[in-house]
Amino acid sequence: MSDTARLETFSDGVFAIAATLLILDVRLSGGGSVAHQFVNAWPSYAAYAISFATLGIVWVNHHTVFTQIGRVDRTFLFINVLFLMVIAFSPFPTRVLAEHLREGSKAAAFAYGLTFTVMAVCYGALWFYAAVGRRLIAPEADQRTVSGISRSFAPGSVIYGTATLSSLISAWLAVGLYAAIALFYVLESSIFGRDEG
Amino acid sequence: MSDTARLETFSDGVFAIAATLLILDVRLSGGGSVAHQFVNAWPSYAAYAISFATLGIVWVNHHTVFTQIGRVDRTFLFINVLFLMVIAFSPFPTRVLAEHLREGSKAAAFAYGLTFTVMAVCYGALWFYAAVGRRLIAPEADQRTVSGISRSFAPGSVIYGTATLSSLISAWLAVGLYAAIALFYVLESSIFGRDEG
Amino acid sequence: MSDTARLETFSDGVFAIAATLLILDVRLSGGGSVAHQFVNAWPSYAAYAISFATLGIVWVNHHTVFTQIGRVDRTFLFINVLFLMVIAFSPFPTRVLAEHLREGSKAAAFAYGLTFTVMAVCYGALWFYAAVGRRLIAPEADQRTVSGISRSFAPGSVIYGTATLSSLISAWLAVGLYAAIALFYVLESSIFGRDEG
Amino acid sequence: MSDTARLETFSDGVFAIAATLLILDVRLSGGGSVAHQFVNAWPSYAAYAISFATLGIVWVNHHTVFTQIGRVDRTFLFINVLFLMVIAFSPFPTRVLAEHLREGSKAAAFAYGLTFTVMAVCYGALWFYAAVGRRLIAPEADQRTVSGISRSFAPGSVIYGTATLSSLISAWLAVGLYAAIALFYVLESSIFGRDEG
């Protein structure tokens, strides 16, 4: 098994586990009938859906990124471990957001956004470490594709950072922005990304 | 590692984790002796067995489906992420069903069935997106096999939807139907499916 | 990815997850100082170690078994799903045993043994379905190796069944036998198994 | 799939799951506002980060080690299962450390260090079993690389053992040392390890 193949297997494992663990924190909420408790649990569903979709998008892009990588070195491995540490951390702020969204907790919305901002920063670091000077890029990879990925990575941290700061104004605003970002990436990728599929 | 191989690895991960997490919600139930509590927990075993068997069947079919797929594009990846989101969601209604089956909760039976209906819809969407016009089908795949899979996919959503609606009459009826559907697919596949094994 | 390779990946996933989930049920136990609670939790460690070792042995043998398998069919897949259902179930009786071993609960010891007996039966069924008449055996597999595996599979269910029945006399006797069986398989495999490693 | 490839897949699974399960034990802590509870939970973050980084480092090295291994035998498989048993155990002392670090519990710090010392011992046993007399080393592996890995393995158990003993003086000292060891390995690997990347 090649270096990159094994790294992908491990990374896929962390993505899949972190995404699947999210469900452990979805619970019936409040009192009354079971039907009522199902409806009452909607902040759990919203937090689950946004986090799962975001991890899914990151995973799909990770997949695209790794097709450009020709080899790995230890620095790259360690940035990837750091990146995965943030990925694996994400169920925690998701759970807190689910528990405190109803009361409009700005702290919960801020912590959630901060986690995804740090994730975006680590992810960018991972890519630019590999891409600058084509350090780890496969010889056969097309430079236009590499440059295109670099351009698409650039705004991620800023967008998440801005949404995170908006939580200081309103938790609802911030969560709306997190959902919009996830939705935008899903649509953008599936509409414009077909050619490079 | 090819595109489809990596996608299978990730999907297998989510299937395996979701199925294995189901056990976390199986617990001793009621008071009295340990033996008594073991017996009392039977709704947990029933819900565990139906969900695990259903995920197992879906996984086995997923396996058959992917042998026909020659390449993936981003739209297919995202439908797959959505599909996996529902797969990973399934431990939640399973847990609620286990907790509320004894009291015959229609809401718990409905939510359980609704989850598997949405799963069937996503799964159908995944297949038909790939199969219509042989968009993503491998060139060497036999058209009769592809058409056979399409025919076998068609009734799934309707069957699960009908069983789900039956929960409005009786939770027990619905759960009986969910178990019967799982059993039917197990038997159908193992009796008639040998040739294409 | 070949049929058997993908099946191995999925099975490895369930083995790895079930084994790793065992730790979620290891908890500090009783009152007093932290050191005291660590010592008090010894039934958790014992149950964890026996279950993890048993799953590890089964996995190692599964590994040996699969090197003999040349192809899979749907019946084999479904027996494997049933087998994995029991594997994934094992954290539940392990948790109950850990909680009730101190009080010598025969029911907890019986349920634990019953689970591993059913596991042995499913595992035997999986192997003999593949091996009888070399139904799924790879053409290049040595018949002496196949027959050797068949001989080593024969006593498993009986040994576990006997140990399970011993729980009706004493929980401690049964747990001692479960530990002895695990230890025997570890030693037997590592001492006599080297040649076929 | 080759023997070593399948073993790597299983091992990667346990590493990924154990590392990802760590987050289940990170919880808001104490009373007051959500923001306050986030800050109060810092021992959870510290324990999570040290354990995740340590598992990450071990995984990266495991990756390097396996590139040297040409074949596996059953003894090697069983040492690996034992090693994985300790890896999968690590979320338990991590959770206890997170819960009792604030109060400076020496027992929690000792148990944490003991786990990682045993992990280092098992890991060393795994490597030296394979490396002595090049028992399982791939024929094409460079002996200087093999010897280099052997030299780097030698001090690990002693370093962790010493840090563990320091917990008898002060829990804070020990945790500081655990963090320093993790940081040292991260830096050492990424600074000096580039050539062999």
Coordinates of N, CA, C and O in Angstrom, one line a residue, chain B residues 90-155:
Chain B
S90 N -29.5 6.8 11.5 CA -30.4 5.7 11.9 C -30.2 5.2 13.4 O -31.2 4.7 13.9
P91 N -29.0 5.3 14.0 CA -29.0 4.9 15.4 C -29.9 5.7 16.3 O -30.4 5.2 17.4
F92 N -30.2 6.9 15.9 CA -31.1 7.8 16.8 C -32.6 7.2 16.8 O -33.1 6.9 17.9
P93 N -33.3 7.1 15.7 CA -34.6 6.5 15.8 C -34.6 5.1 16.3 O -35.6 4.6 16.9
T94 N -33.5 4.3 16.1 CA -33.4 3.0 16.6 C -33.5 3.0 18.1 O -34.2 2.2 18.8
R95 N -32.7 3.9 18.7 CA -32.7 4.1 20.2 C -34.0 4.5 20.7 O -34.5 3.9 21.7
V96 N -34.7 5.4 20.0 CA -36.0 5.9 20.5 C -37.0 4.7 20.4 O -37.8 4.5 21.3
L97 N -36.9 4.0 19.3 CA -37.9 2.9 19.1 C -37.6 1.8 20.3 O -38.6 1.3 20.9
A98 N -36.4 1.6 20.6 CA -36.1 0.6 21.6 C -36.6 1.0 23.0 O -37.1 0.2 23.8
E99 N -36.6 2.4 23.2 CA -37.0 2.9 24.5 C -38.6 2.9 24.6 O -39.1 2.9 25.7
H100 N -39.2 3.1 23.5 CA -40.7 3.4 23.5 C -41.5 2.3 22.8 O -42.7 2.5 22.6
L101 N -40.9 1.2 22.4 CA -41.7 0.2 21.7 C -42.7 -0.5 22.7 O -43.8 -0.8 22.3
R102 N -42.2 -0.7 23.9 CA -43.0 -1.4 24.9 C -44.4 -0.7 25.1 O -45.4 -1.4 25.2
E103 N -44.3 0.6 25.1 CA -45.6 1.3 25.3 C -46.3 1.6 24.0 O -47.3 2.3 23.9
G104 N -45.8 0.9 22.9 CA -46.5 1.0 21.6 C -46.6 2.4 21.0 O -47.5 2.8 20.3
S105 N -45.5 3.2 21.2 CA -45.4 4.5 20.7 C -45.5 4.6 19.1 O -44.6 4.1 18.5
K106 N -46.6 5.2 18.6 CA -46.7 5.3 17.2 C -45.7 6.3 16.6 O -45.2 6.2 15.5
A107 N -45.4 7.4 17.4 CA -44.4 8.4 17.0 C -43.0 7.8 16.8 O -42.3 8.0 15.8
A108 N -42.6 6.9 17.7 CA -41.3 6.2 17.6 C -41.3 5.3 16.4 O -40.3 5.3 15.6
A109 N -42.4 4.6 16.1 CA -42.4 3.7 15.0 C -42.5 4.5 13.7 O -41.8 4.1 12.7
F110 N -43.2 5.6 13.7 CA -43.2 6.5 12.5 C -41.9 7.1 12.2 O -41.4 7.0 11.0
A111 N -41.2 7.6 13.2 CA -39.9 8.2 13.0 C -38.9 7.2 12.5 O -38.0 7.5 11.6
Y112 N -39.0 6.0 13.0 CA -38.1 4.9 12.5 C -38.3 4.6 11.1 O -37.4 4.6 10.3
G113 N -39.6 4.4 10.7 CA -39.9 4.1 9.3 C -39.6 5.3 8.4 O -39.1 5.0 7.3
L114 N -39.8 6.5 8.9 CA -39.5 7.7 8.0 C -38.0 7.7 7.7 O -37.7 8.0 6.5
T115 N -37.2 7.4 8.7 CA -35.7 7.4 8.4 C -35.4 6.4 7.3 O -34.6 6.8 6.4
F116 N -35.9 5.2 7.4 CA -35.6 4.2 6.4 C -36.2 4.5 5.1 O -35.7 4.1 4.0
T117 N -37.4 5.2 5.1 CA -37.9 5.6 3.8 C -37.0 6.6 3.1 O -36.8 6.5 1.9
V118 N -36.6 7.6 3.9 CA -35.7 8.6 3.3 C -34.4 8.0 2.8 O -33.9 8.3 1.8
M119 N -33.9 7.0 3.6 CA -32.7 6.2 3.2 C -33.0 5.6 1.8 O -32.1 5.7 0.9
A120 N -34.1 5.0 1.7 CA -34.5 4.3 0.4 C -34.5 5.3 -0.7 O -34.1 5.0 -1.9
V121 N -35.1 6.4 -0.5 CA -35.2 7.5 -1.5 C -33.8 7.9 -1.9 O -33.5 8.0 -3.1
C122 N -33.0 8.2 -0.9 CA -31.6 8.7 -1.3 C -30.8 7.6 -2.0 O -30.1 7.9 -3.0
Y123 N -31.0 6.4 -1.6 CA -30.3 5.2 -2.2 C -30.8 5.1 -3.7 O -29.9 4.9 -4.6
G124 N -32.1 5.2 -3.9 CA -32.6 5.2 -5.3 C -32.0 6.3 -6.1 O -31.6 6.1 -7.2
A125 N -32.0 7.5 -5.5 CA -31.5 8.7 -6.2 C -30.0 8.4 -6.6 O -29.6 8.7 -7.7
L126 N -29.2 7.8 -5.7 CA -27.8 7.5 -6.0 C -27.7 6.6 -7.2 O -26.9 6.8 -8.1
W127 N -28.5 5.5 -7.2 CA -28.4 4.6 -8.2 C -28.9 5.1 -9.6 O -28.2 5.0 -10.6
F128 N -30.1 5.8 -9.6 CA -30.6 6.3 -10.8 C -29.8 7.4 -11.4 O -29.6 7.5 -12.6
Y129 N -29.1 8.2 -10.5 CA -28.2 9.2 -11.0 C -27.1 8.6 -11.8 O -26.7 9.1 -12.9
A130 N -26.6 7.5 -11.3 CA -25.5 6.8 -12.0 C -26.0 6.0 -13.2 O -25.2 5.9 -14.2
A131 N -27.2 5.4 -13.1 CA -27.6 4.4 -14.1 C -28.3 5.0 -15.3 O -28.2 4.5 -16.4
V132 N -29.0 6.2 -15.1 CA -29.8 6.7 -16.3 C -28.8 7.2 -17.4 O -27.9 8.0 -17.1
G133 N -29.0 6.6 -18.6 CA -28.1 6.9 -19.7 C -26.7 6.4 -19.4 O -25.7 6.8 -20.1
R134 N -26.6 5.4 -18.5 CA -25.3 4.8 -18.1 C -24.3 5.9 -17.8 O -23.1 5.8 -18.1
R135 N -24.7 7.0 -17.1 CA -23.9 8.1 -16.8 C -22.5 7.8 -16.2 O -21.5 8.2 -16.6
L136 N -22.6 6.9 -15.2 CA -21.4 6.6 -14.4 C -21.1 5.1 -14.4 O -20.2 4.6 -13.7
I137 N -21.8 4.3 -15.3 CA -21.7 2.9 -15.3 C -20.4 2.5 -16.0 O -20.0 3.1 -17.0
A138 N -19.7 1.5 -15.5 CA -18.5 1.0 -16.2 C -18.8 0.5 -17.6 O -19.9 -0.2 -17.7
P139 N -18.0 0.8 -18.5 CA -18.2 0.4 -19.9 C -18.5 -1.1 -20.0 O -19.3 -1.6 -20.8
E140 N -17.8 -1.9 -19.2 CA -17.9 -3.4 -19.3 C -19.1 -3.9 -18.6 O -19.3 -5.1 -18.7
A141 N -19.8 -3.1 -17.9 CA -21.0 -3.6 -17.1 C -22.1 -4.1 -18.0 O -22.4 -3.4 -19.0
D142 N -22.7 -5.2 -17.8 CA -23.7 -5.8 -18.6 C -25.0 -5.0 -18.4 O -25.5 -4.8 -17.3
Q143 N -25.7 -4.6 -19.5 CA -26.9 -3.7 -19.4 C -28.0 -4.5 -18.7 O -28.8 -3.9 -18.0
R144 N -28.1 -5.8 -18.9 CA -29.1 -6.6 -18.2 C -29.0 -6.5 -16.7 O -30.0 -6.4 -16.0
T145 N -27.7 -6.6 -16.2 CA -27.5 -6.5 -14.8 C -28.0 -5.1 -14.3 O -28.6 -4.9 -13.3
V146 N -27.6 -4.1 -15.0 CA -27.9 -2.7 -14.7 C -29.4 -2.5 -14.6 O -30.0 -2.0 -13.6
S147 N -30.1 -3.0 -15.6 CA -31.6 -2.9 -15.7 C -32.2 -3.7 -14.5 O -33.2 -3.3 -13.9
G148 N -31.6 -4.9 -14.2 CA -32.1 -5.7 -13.1 C -32.0 -4.9 -11.8 O -33.0 -4.9 -11.0
I149 N -30.9 -4.3 -11.6 CA -30.7 -3.5 -10.3 C -31.8 -2.3 -10.3 O -32.4 -2.1 -9.3
S150 N -32.0 -1.7 -11.4 CA -32.9 -0.6 -11.5 C -34.3 -1.1 -11.1 O -35.1 -0.4 -10.4
R151 N -34.7 -2.3 -11.7 CA -36.0 -2.8 -11.3 C -36.1 -3.1 -9.9 O -37.2 -2.9 -9.2
S152 N -35.0 -3.7 -9.3 CA -35.1 -4.0 -7.9 C -35.1 -2.8 -6.9 O -35.6 -2.9 -5.8
F153 N -34.6 -1.7 -7.4 CA -34.6 -0.5 -6.6 C -36.0 0.2 -6.6 O -36.4 0.8 -5.6
A154 N -36.7 0.1 -7.7 CA -37.9 0.8 -7.9 C -38.9 0.7 -6.7 O -39.4 1.7 -6.2
P155 N -39.2 -0.5 -6.2 CA -40.3 -0.6 -5.2 C -39.8 -0.2 -3.8 O -40.7 0.0 -2.9

